[in-house]
Amino acid sequence: MAVLAAGALFMAGCGCGDTSSPSPSTNPSTSASTSTDNSIIPGCKADTTPVPDDVTPGGIPIGLVASQNGDLKPWGEDSVKGARLAIEEVNAAGGVNGKKVSLYIEDSNSKPEQGKSAAEKLASEDKVICLLGEVASGITAQMGTVADEKNIPLIAVGATRTDLTQGHPNISRVCYTDAFQGPVMAKFAYEELGLRNVALMTDKKQPYSTGLSQSFRDYFVKLGGKIVDEQFYESGNTTFTGQLTNLKAKNPDGLFMSGYFNETGPIARQAKDAGLNVKMMGGDGWDSSEILKSGGDAIIGSYFCNHYNNKEDRPAVKDFLQKWGARYDCKYPATTMGALAYDAAKLACDALKRSKTQDAAGLRAAIADTVGFHGVSGDITLKGEGGNPPKRALVVQLTKDGQTFAKAYDYDEKTRLPK
């Protein structure tokens, strides 16, 4: 489940000018580098027609919860843009079975309790038959309690916490899980970076972070590596001197930071100040240009896992970017959440078309029966997967201008691990 929205990012490949040649491990179809947030999508023509309202009277009601304010605002802004673009496209093509779709949007303010309240309002007052969101796993879990109570489907945009769907048949997602993301980064650390003694920095307040650290640990050890230490902090902390001093004493050759961009940037800067000069890595929670501002030179050269790449040489990506650019001033999506939210909304509408009844029960069954839905972020299959689509993951490297593609890992259907 980032990124995020100002400044340069790749977040799922937000990049814009390619200046480097592929490395031996690079798949040419996904090789990319990024410039800045100000880059213009080539061949883009802005659409000057009036923007339609989100809500059409009598339309099929779908609800979106996004972090439109708060610490995770970069992700929320792109989630709103992606979902709106998808619904506008569906409605322009005639809607679902001749009926327009209405998109009701509420703000989680980047907080789990407000995410729950937003979902309750959408389900009760606006009477939506489907929920979309969130990106943060902690917020999505709270939305899930509402989905269970109201018995309506919830499609998570970027929430990767592995156990999010377990025991919750109403919840599914369009992103990979931490059970895959952790091993991807562990494999990359061990095989590509040659690391053998890695330390962990974990945000114990975020279920996403604790789960991702554990999945990285398990697979890195399985490969033959060693976790020399794990230190903990909480979201909102600004000083990490004690933890970094403890880690440095263990002499690691790598540092895996599983938290969000808000803290991992400052951790990287303070680690460098403390003389802990090691390879740094993280998950999709790094996906924001803010990490470049807060991490400075210390974060440059680090690696993290992501879902999508704006420069992928796939027709679906090129088509999506032209539509996105026409709607949003010809700028690239600032984060990967633009593509994931677009996929979530389009999947919901696709399921509506396949649903035997135009209500929550019919839609839930149709979503669960999804096979080979062609999303911008990749094909999505939910049937028989417990709400968790098997998906490819990308590893990107942070540069002063954004991110560059490093390596792609496919999902092994037999082992459920990267190959």
Short mmCIF file of C-alpha atoms in Angstrom, two decimals:
data_model
loop_
_atom_site.label_atom_id
_atom_site.label_comp_id
_atom_site.label_asym_id
_atom_site.label_seq_id
_atom_site.Cartn_x
_atom_site.Cartn_y
_atom_site.Cartn_z
CA MET A 1 0.00 0.00 0.00
CA ALA A 2 2.71 4.60 -1.59
CA VAL A 3 2.62 6.50 -2.18
CA LEU A 4 2.18 9.30 -2.23
CA ALA A 5 2.37 14.78 -3.32
CA ALA A 6 4.45 17.47 -4.19
CA GLY A 7 7.98 17.15 -5.34
CA ALA A 8 9.76 14.46 -7.24
CA LEU A 9 8.76 10.88 -6.86
CA PHE A 10 8.49 7.65 -8.57
CA MET A 11 6.10 6.07 -6.38
CA ALA A 12 5.06 3.46 -8.48
CA GLY A 13 7.15 4.91 -11.07
CA CYS A 14 6.25 8.53 -11.07
CA GLY A 15 9.22 9.41 -13.13
CA CYS A 16 9.74 11.30 -16.12
CA GLY A 17 13.06 11.54 -17.90
CA ASP A 18 15.10 8.42 -18.44
CA THR A 19 18.83 9.12 -18.43
CA SER A 20 20.32 5.76 -17.46
CA SER A 21 20.81 2.47 -19.26
CA PRO A 22 19.45 -0.81 -17.87
CA SER A 23 21.62 -2.84 -15.54
CA PRO A 24 22.07 -6.60 -16.13
CA SER A 25 19.28 -7.38 -13.67
CA THR A 26 16.87 -4.90 -15.24
CA ASN A 27 13.88 -6.01 -17.24
CA PRO A 28 13.85 -3.60 -20.22
CA SER A 29 10.07 -3.52 -20.23
CA THR A 30 10.02 -1.88 -16.81
CA SER A 31 13.27 0.08 -16.76
CA ALA A 32 12.72 3.67 -15.74
CA SER A 33 14.17 6.66 -14.03
CA THR A 34 12.44 9.74 -12.84
CA SER A 35 12.93 13.44 -13.09
CA THR A 36 10.70 15.77 -11.15
CA ASP A 37 7.04 16.23 -10.39
CA ASN A 38 6.94 19.02 -12.98
CA SER A 39 7.47 16.73 -15.98
CA ILE A 40 4.80 16.62 -18.64
CA ILE A 41 3.43 13.37 -20.05
CA PRO A 42 4.60 13.12 -23.69
CA GLY A 43 1.82 13.51 -26.23
CA CYS A 44 -0.65 14.61 -23.57
CA LYS A 45 -3.51 16.95 -24.42
CA ALA A 46 -5.44 18.52 -21.56
CA ASP A 47 -9.18 17.97 -21.59
CA THR A 48 -10.97 21.30 -21.21
CA THR A 49 -14.51 19.92 -21.01
CA PRO A 50 -16.36 20.55 -17.73
CA VAL A 51 -15.63 18.02 -15.02
CA PRO A 52 -18.77 16.02 -14.13
CA ASP A 53 -20.10 15.85 -10.59
CA ASP A 54 -19.05 12.90 -8.47
CA VAL A 55 -22.65 12.12 -7.59
CA THR A 56 -25.37 11.50 -10.15
CA PRO A 57 -28.93 11.50 -8.73
CA GLY A 58 -30.15 7.92 -8.71
CA GLY A 59 -26.70 6.61 -9.57
CA ILE A 60 -25.22 3.37 -8.22
CA PRO A 61 -23.55 4.50 -4.97
CA ILE A 62 -19.90 3.62 -4.33
CA GLY A 63 -17.89 5.16 -1.49
CA LEU A 64 -14.21 6.09 -1.24
CA VAL A 65 -12.30 6.79 1.98
CA ALA A 66 -8.98 8.56 1.45
CA SER A 67 -6.46 10.55 3.48
CA GLN A 68 -7.29 13.94 2.01
CA ASN A 69 -5.62 15.58 5.01
CA GLY A 70 -3.05 14.57 7.60
CA ASP A 71 0.34 12.89 7.31
CA LEU A 72 -0.71 10.55 4.49
CA LYS A 73 -2.24 13.26 2.31
CA PRO A 74 -0.01 12.51 -0.74
CA TRP A 75 -1.54 9.04 -0.97
CA GLY A 76 -5.06 10.34 -0.38
CA GLU A 77 -4.84 12.97 -3.09
CA ASP A 78 -3.85 10.44 -5.72
CA SER A 79 -6.43 7.94 -4.48
CA VAL A 80 -9.18 10.51 -5.06
CA LYS A 81 -7.83 11.40 -8.49
CA GLY A 82 -7.52 7.77 -9.56
CA ALA A 83 -11.00 6.75 -8.39
CA ARG A 84 -12.61 9.83 -9.94
CA LEU A 85 -10.92 9.21 -13.26
CA ALA A 86 -12.13 5.62 -13.31
CA ILE A 87 -15.75 6.47 -12.47
CA GLU A 88 -15.84 9.33 -14.99
CA GLU A 89 -14.56 6.95 -17.65
CA VAL A 90 -17.18 4.33 -16.82
CA ASN A 91 -20.00 6.88 -16.82
CA ALA A 92 -18.84 8.45 -20.10
CA ALA A 93 -19.10 4.98 -21.66
CA GLY A 94 -22.71 4.61 -20.55
CA GLY A 95 -22.29 3.58 -16.93
CA VAL A 96 -23.14 0.11 -15.67
CA ASN A 97 -25.97 -1.52 -17.57
CA GLY A 98 -27.13 1.94 -18.62
CA LYS A 99 -27.01 3.41 -15.12
CA LYS A 100 -24.45 5.98 -13.94
CA VAL A 101 -22.19 5.33 -10.95
CA SER A 102 -22.01 7.86 -8.12
CA LEU A 103 -18.77 8.29 -6.17
CA TYR A 104 -19.16 9.48 -2.59
CA ILE A 105 -15.87 10.59 -0.99
CA GLU A 106 -15.00 10.97 2.68
CA ASP A 107 -11.76 11.97 4.43
CA SER A 108 -9.99 9.69 6.92
CA ASN A 109 -7.64 12.54 7.88
CA SER A 110 -4.90 9.85 7.97
CA LYS A 111 -6.35 8.39 11.17
CA PRO A 112 -7.91 4.94 11.77
CA GLU A 113 -10.78 6.17 13.95
CA GLN A 114 -11.75 8.84 11.41
CA GLY A 115 -11.44 6.29 8.64
CA LYS A 116 -13.99 4.17 10.46
CA SER A 117 -16.31 7.15 10.94
CA ALA A 118 -16.01 8.02 7.26
CA ALA A 119 -16.90 4.45 6.27
CA GLU A 120 -19.88 4.47 8.65
CA LYS A 121 -21.19 7.67 7.08
CA LEU A 122 -20.84 6.29 3.59
CA ALA A 123 -22.57 3.03 4.50
CA SER A 124 -25.35 4.55 6.59
CA GLU A 125 -26.13 8.02 5.25
CA ASP A 126 -25.07 7.65 1.63
CA LYS A 127 -26.07 3.99 1.52
CA VAL A 128 -23.17 2.91 -0.68
CA ILE A 129 -23.06 -0.71 -1.78
CA CYS A 130 -19.26 -0.83 -1.96
CA LEU A 131 -16.34 0.83 -0.17
CA LEU A 132 -12.96 1.69 -1.70
CA GLY A 133 -9.84 2.45 0.37
CA GLU A 134 -7.65 2.90 2.21
CA VAL A 135 -3.90 2.90 1.72
CA ALA A 136 -2.76 2.57 5.33
CA SER A 137 -3.51 -0.89 6.69
CA GLY A 138 -4.51 0.43 10.12
CA ILE A 139 -7.16 2.68 8.58
CA THR A 140 -8.36 -0.05 6.22
CA ALA A 141 -8.77 -2.49 9.10
CA GLN A 142 -11.15 -0.05 10.81
CA MET A 143 -13.07 0.34 7.57
CA GLY A 144 -13.25 -3.44 7.46
CA THR A 145 -15.21 -3.54 10.71
CA VAL A 146 -17.85 -1.36 9.04
CA ALA A 147 -17.85 -3.54 5.93
CA ASP A 148 -18.44 -6.60 8.12
CA GLU A 149 -21.16 -4.91 10.15
CA LYS A 150 -23.01 -3.61 7.09
CA ASN A 151 -22.17 -6.70 5.01
CA ILE A 152 -20.87 -4.69 2.05
CA PRO A 153 -17.69 -5.31 0.03
CA LEU A 154 -14.53 -3.31 0.66
CA ILE A 155 -11.75 -3.09 -1.95
CA ALA A 156 -8.50 -1.86 -0.40
CA VAL A 157 -6.37 0.41 -2.57
CA GLY A 158 -2.88 0.00 -1.13
CA ALA A 159 -3.25 -1.73 2.25
CA THR A 160 -0.68 -4.55 2.22
CA ARG A 161 -0.96 -5.97 5.74
CA THR A 162 -1.15 -9.71 5.15
CA ASP A 163 -3.86 -10.69 7.63
CA LEU A 164 -6.18 -7.86 6.64
CA THR A 165 -8.51 -10.17 4.70
CA GLN A 166 -8.26 -13.23 6.94
CA GLY A 167 -11.69 -14.06 8.35
CA HIS A 168 -13.18 -11.11 6.47
CA PRO A 169 -14.83 -12.29 3.24
CA ASN A 170 -16.07 -8.75 2.56
CA ILE A 171 -12.51 -7.42 2.17
CA SER A 172 -10.33 -7.74 -0.92
CA ARG A 173 -7.55 -5.62 -2.43
CA VAL A 174 -5.89 -4.69 -5.70
CA CYS A 175 -2.32 -4.62 -4.29
CA TYR A 176 0.16 -7.29 -3.23
CA THR A 177 0.54 -8.21 0.45
CA ASP A 178 3.41 -7.91 2.91
CA ALA A 179 3.75 -11.69 2.78
CA PHE A 180 5.14 -11.09 -0.72
CA GLN A 181 6.67 -7.65 -0.31
CA GLY A 182 8.86 -8.67 2.64
CA PRO A 183 10.42 -11.64 0.83
CA VAL A 184 10.93 -9.50 -2.28
CA MET A 185 13.09 -7.06 -0.33
CA ALA A 186 14.83 -9.88 1.58
CA LYS A 187 15.70 -11.62 -1.70
CA PHE A 188 16.94 -8.38 -3.20
CA ALA A 189 19.02 -7.62 -0.10
CA TYR A 190 20.60 -11.07 0.00
CA GLU A 191 21.11 -11.79 -3.70
CA GLU A 192 21.50 -8.36 -5.34
CA LEU A 193 23.09 -6.31 -2.56
CA GLY A 194 25.03 -9.18 -1.00
CA LEU A 195 23.92 -8.31 2.53
CA ARG A 196 24.26 -10.90 5.30
CA ASN A 197 23.77 -9.05 8.61
CA VAL A 198 20.74 -6.76 8.56
CA ALA A 199 19.15 -4.70 11.34
CA LEU A 200 15.47 -3.73 11.51
CA MET A 201 13.75 -0.48 12.46
CA THR A 202 10.05 -1.08 13.09
CA ASP A 203 7.15 1.25 13.84
CA LYS A 204 5.37 -0.69 16.57
CA LYS A 205 2.34 1.59 16.26
CA GLN A 206 1.65 0.55 12.66
CA PRO A 207 0.41 -2.99 11.89
CA TYR A 208 1.81 -2.53 8.38
CA SER A 209 5.31 -1.99 9.75
CA THR A 210 5.32 -4.83 12.27
CA GLY A 211 4.00 -7.29 9.70
CA LEU A 212 6.44 -6.20 7.00
CA SER A 213 9.43 -6.43 9.34
CA GLN A 214 8.41 -9.96 10.29
CA SER A 215 7.99 -11.14 6.71
CA PHE A 216 11.36 -9.64 5.77
CA ARG A 217 13.00 -11.28 8.78
CA ASP A 218 11.57 -14.72 8.09
CA TYR A 219 12.67 -14.88 4.48
CA PHE A 220 16.06 -13.22 4.96
CA VAL A 221 16.91 -15.81 7.61
CA LYS A 222 15.61 -18.58 5.38
CA LEU A 223 17.99 -17.42 2.65
CA GLY A 224 20.91 -17.66 5.06
CA GLY A 225 21.10 -14.11 6.36
CA LYS A 226 21.08 -12.91 9.95
CA ILE A 227 18.96 -10.27 11.69
CA VAL A 228 21.46 -8.75 14.13
CA ASP A 229 18.96 -6.53 15.97
CA GLU A 230 15.51 -4.93 15.82
CA GLN A 231 14.72 -1.55 17.31
CA PHE A 232 11.28 -0.01 17.69
CA TYR A 233 9.73 3.46 17.52
CA GLU A 234 6.25 4.94 17.14
CA SER A 235 4.70 7.07 14.41
CA GLY A 236 5.23 10.72 15.26
CA ASN A 237 8.61 10.20 16.92
CA THR A 238 11.31 12.59 15.70
CA THR A 239 14.41 11.43 17.56
CA PHE A 240 15.92 7.98 17.06
CA THR A 241 19.37 8.41 18.59
CA GLY A 242 19.03 5.65 21.17
CA GLN A 243 17.81 3.04 18.71
CA LEU A 244 20.48 3.88 16.15
CA THR A 245 23.23 3.76 18.75
CA ASN A 246 22.10 0.25 19.70
CA LEU A 247 21.99 -0.83 16.06
CA LYS A 248 25.43 0.54 15.26
CA ALA A 249 26.91 -1.53 18.09
CA LYS A 250 25.71 -4.69 16.29
CA ASN A 251 27.71 -3.77 13.15
CA PRO A 252 25.01 -4.47 10.52
CA ASP A 253 25.73 -4.25 6.79
CA GLY A 254 22.13 -3.25 6.00
CA LEU A 255 19.14 -1.53 7.61
CA PHE A 256 15.54 -2.43 6.74
CA MET A 257 13.07 0.29 7.79
CA SER A 258 9.50 -0.97 7.42
CA GLY A 259 7.64 2.20 8.42
CA TYR A 260 6.11 5.10 6.51
CA PHE A 261 7.98 7.92 4.77
CA ASN A 262 7.18 10.34 7.61
CA GLU A 263 9.73 8.71 9.94
CA THR A 264 12.05 6.75 7.66
CA GLY A 265 13.50 9.91 6.11
CA PRO A 266 14.56 11.36 9.48
CA ILE A 267 15.81 7.92 10.59
CA ALA A 268 18.09 7.77 7.55
CA ARG A 269 19.45 11.26 8.21
CA GLN A 270 20.10 10.53 11.89
CA ALA A 271 21.68 7.18 11.03
CA LYS A 272 24.19 8.91 8.78
CA ASP A 273 24.90 11.50 11.49
CA ALA A 274 25.55 8.62 13.90
CA GLY A 275 28.03 7.05 11.51
CA LEU A 276 25.79 4.13 10.57
CA ASN A 277 26.67 4.08 6.89
CA VAL A 278 24.92 0.97 5.56
CA LYS A 279 22.57 0.03 2.73
CA MET A 280 19.03 1.12 3.61
CA MET A 281 15.84 -0.52 2.42
CA GLY A 282 12.09 -0.33 2.94
CA GLY A 283 8.62 -1.14 1.66
CA ASP A 284 5.99 0.75 -0.32
CA GLY A 285 5.36 2.95 2.72
CA TRP A 286 8.37 4.97 1.55
CA ASP A 287 6.46 6.04 -1.53
CA SER A 288 6.45 9.84 -1.23
CA SER A 289 8.60 12.74 -2.33
CA GLU A 290 8.58 13.84 1.31
CA ILE A 291 11.15 11.14 2.07
CA LEU A 292 13.64 12.94 -0.17
CA LYS A 293 13.07 16.17 1.71
CA SER A 294 13.31 14.70 5.20
CA GLY A 295 16.02 12.14 4.40
CA GLY A 296 18.24 14.39 2.30
CA ASP A 297 21.49 12.93 1.01
CA ALA A 298 21.31 10.17 3.61
CA ILE A 299 18.38 8.46 1.91
CA ILE A 300 19.79 8.71 -1.63
CA GLY A 301 20.82 5.31 -2.97
CA SER A 302 18.38 3.39 -0.77
CA TYR A 303 15.89 0.84 -2.15
CA PHE A 304 12.21 0.13 -1.58
CA CYS A 305 9.41 -2.03 -2.94
CA ASN A 306 6.58 -0.66 -5.10
CA HIS A 307 3.57 -1.69 -7.18
CA TYR A 308 3.72 0.08 -10.53
CA ASN A 309 5.90 2.17 -12.85
CA ASN A 310 4.75 5.13 -14.95
CA LYS A 311 7.39 4.27 -17.54
CA GLU A 312 6.45 0.61 -18.03
CA ASP A 313 6.23 -0.25 -21.71
CA ARG A 314 2.73 -1.66 -21.50
CA PRO A 315 -0.30 -0.42 -23.48
CA ALA A 316 -2.39 -0.31 -20.29
CA VAL A 317 0.07 2.08 -18.64
CA LYS A 318 0.38 4.33 -21.67
CA ASP A 319 -3.39 4.52 -22.08
CA PHE A 320 -3.86 5.26 -18.37
CA LEU A 321 -1.30 8.06 -18.41
CA GLN A 322 -2.92 9.75 -21.38
CA LYS A 323 -6.28 9.70 -19.60
CA TRP A 324 -4.71 10.85 -16.34
CA GLY A 325 -2.81 13.65 -18.06
CA ALA A 326 -5.86 14.87 -19.94
CA ARG A 327 -7.74 15.14 -16.66
CA TYR A 328 -4.91 16.44 -14.46
CA ASP A 329 -2.88 19.06 -16.34
CA CYS A 330 -0.69 16.54 -18.16
CA LYS A 331 1.26 15.79 -14.96
CA TYR A 332 2.33 12.26 -14.03
CA PRO A 333 0.61 10.60 -11.05
CA ALA A 334 2.61 11.69 -8.00
CA THR A 335 2.29 8.28 -6.37
CA THR A 336 1.47 4.68 -7.14
CA MET A 337 -1.89 5.14 -5.40
CA GLY A 338 -3.27 6.94 -8.44
CA ALA A 339 -3.03 3.73 -10.49
CA LEU A 340 -4.15 1.46 -7.63
CA ALA A 341 -7.22 3.57 -6.80
CA TYR A 342 -8.10 3.66 -10.50
CA ASP A 343 -7.84 -0.14 -10.57
CA ALA A 344 -9.97 -0.50 -7.44
CA ALA A 345 -12.77 1.66 -8.86
CA LYS A 346 -12.65 0.01 -12.29
CA LEU A 347 -12.71 -3.46 -10.72
CA ALA A 348 -15.78 -2.50 -8.68
CA CYS A 349 -17.55 -1.33 -11.83
CA ASP A 350 -16.48 -4.41 -13.77
CA ALA A 351 -17.89 -6.58 -10.97
CA LEU A 352 -21.14 -4.57 -11.06
CA LYS A 353 -21.52 -5.47 -14.71
CA ARG A 354 -21.03 -9.15 -13.85
CA SER A 355 -23.21 -9.06 -10.74
CA LYS A 356 -26.49 -10.94 -10.81
CA THR A 357 -28.06 -8.23 -8.64
CA GLN A 358 -27.20 -4.55 -8.32
CA ASP A 359 -26.77 -4.62 -4.58
CA ALA A 360 -24.03 -5.27 -2.01
CA ALA A 361 -24.59 -9.03 -1.90
CA GLY A 362 -24.44 -9.47 -5.64
CA LEU A 363 -21.45 -7.16 -5.96
CA ARG A 364 -19.53 -8.94 -3.19
CA ALA A 365 -19.99 -12.28 -4.96
CA ALA A 366 -18.93 -10.82 -8.32
CA ILE A 367 -15.78 -9.24 -6.83
CA ALA A 368 -14.80 -12.55 -5.24
CA ASP A 369 -15.30 -14.26 -8.62
CA THR A 370 -12.88 -11.93 -10.44
CA VAL A 371 -10.39 -13.67 -12.74
CA GLY A 372 -7.80 -11.91 -14.91
CA PHE A 373 -9.07 -8.36 -14.55
CA HIS A 374 -6.69 -6.22 -16.59
CA GLY A 375 -5.64 -3.43 -14.25
CA VAL A 376 -3.13 -0.67 -14.87
CA SER A 377 -0.98 -2.08 -12.07
CA GLY A 378 -1.21 -5.59 -13.50
CA ASP A 379 -3.75 -8.39 -13.90
CA ILE A 380 -5.89 -9.05 -10.85
CA THR A 381 -7.40 -12.41 -9.89
CA LEU A 382 -9.38 -12.77 -6.66
CA LYS A 383 -11.21 -16.06 -7.19
CA GLY A 384 -9.80 -18.62 -4.79
CA GLU A 385 -7.22 -16.17 -3.43
CA GLY A 386 -8.95 -15.05 -0.24
CA GLY A 387 -9.10 -11.45 -1.42
CA ASN A 388 -5.34 -11.24 -2.10
CA PRO A 389 -4.38 -11.06 -5.80
CA PRO A 390 -1.06 -12.64 -6.81
CA LYS A 391 0.91 -9.70 -8.22
CA ARG A 392 4.38 -8.74 -9.36
CA ALA A 393 6.45 -6.31 -7.30
CA LEU A 394 9.12 -3.80 -8.32
CA VAL A 395 12.22 -2.67 -6.44
CA VAL A 396 13.25 0.94 -7.03
CA GLN A 397 16.22 3.02 -5.92
CA LEU A 398 15.92 6.55 -4.60
CA THR A 399 17.86 9.24 -6.43
CA LYS A 400 18.03 12.99 -5.85
CA ASP A 401 15.34 13.43 -8.51
CA GLY A 402 13.01 10.59 -7.55
CA GLN A 403 13.45 6.88 -8.15
CA THR A 404 14.94 4.55 -10.73
CA PHE A 405 13.86 1.00 -11.50
CA ALA A 406 16.15 -1.69 -10.06
CA LYS A 407 14.46 -5.10 -10.47
CA ALA A 408 11.07 -6.80 -10.90
CA TYR A 409 9.97 -9.96 -9.10
CA ASP A 410 7.14 -12.17 -10.34
CA TYR A 411 4.83 -14.13 -8.06
CA ASP A 412 5.42 -17.88 -7.94
CA GLU A 413 1.98 -19.52 -7.84
CA LYS A 414 3.36 -22.67 -6.18
CA THR A 415 5.45 -21.15 -3.40
CA ARG A 416 3.66 -17.79 -3.15
CA LEU A 417 7.11 -16.23 -3.02
CA PRO A 418 9.13 -14.06 -5.42
CA LYS A 419 10.91 -15.69 -8.32
#
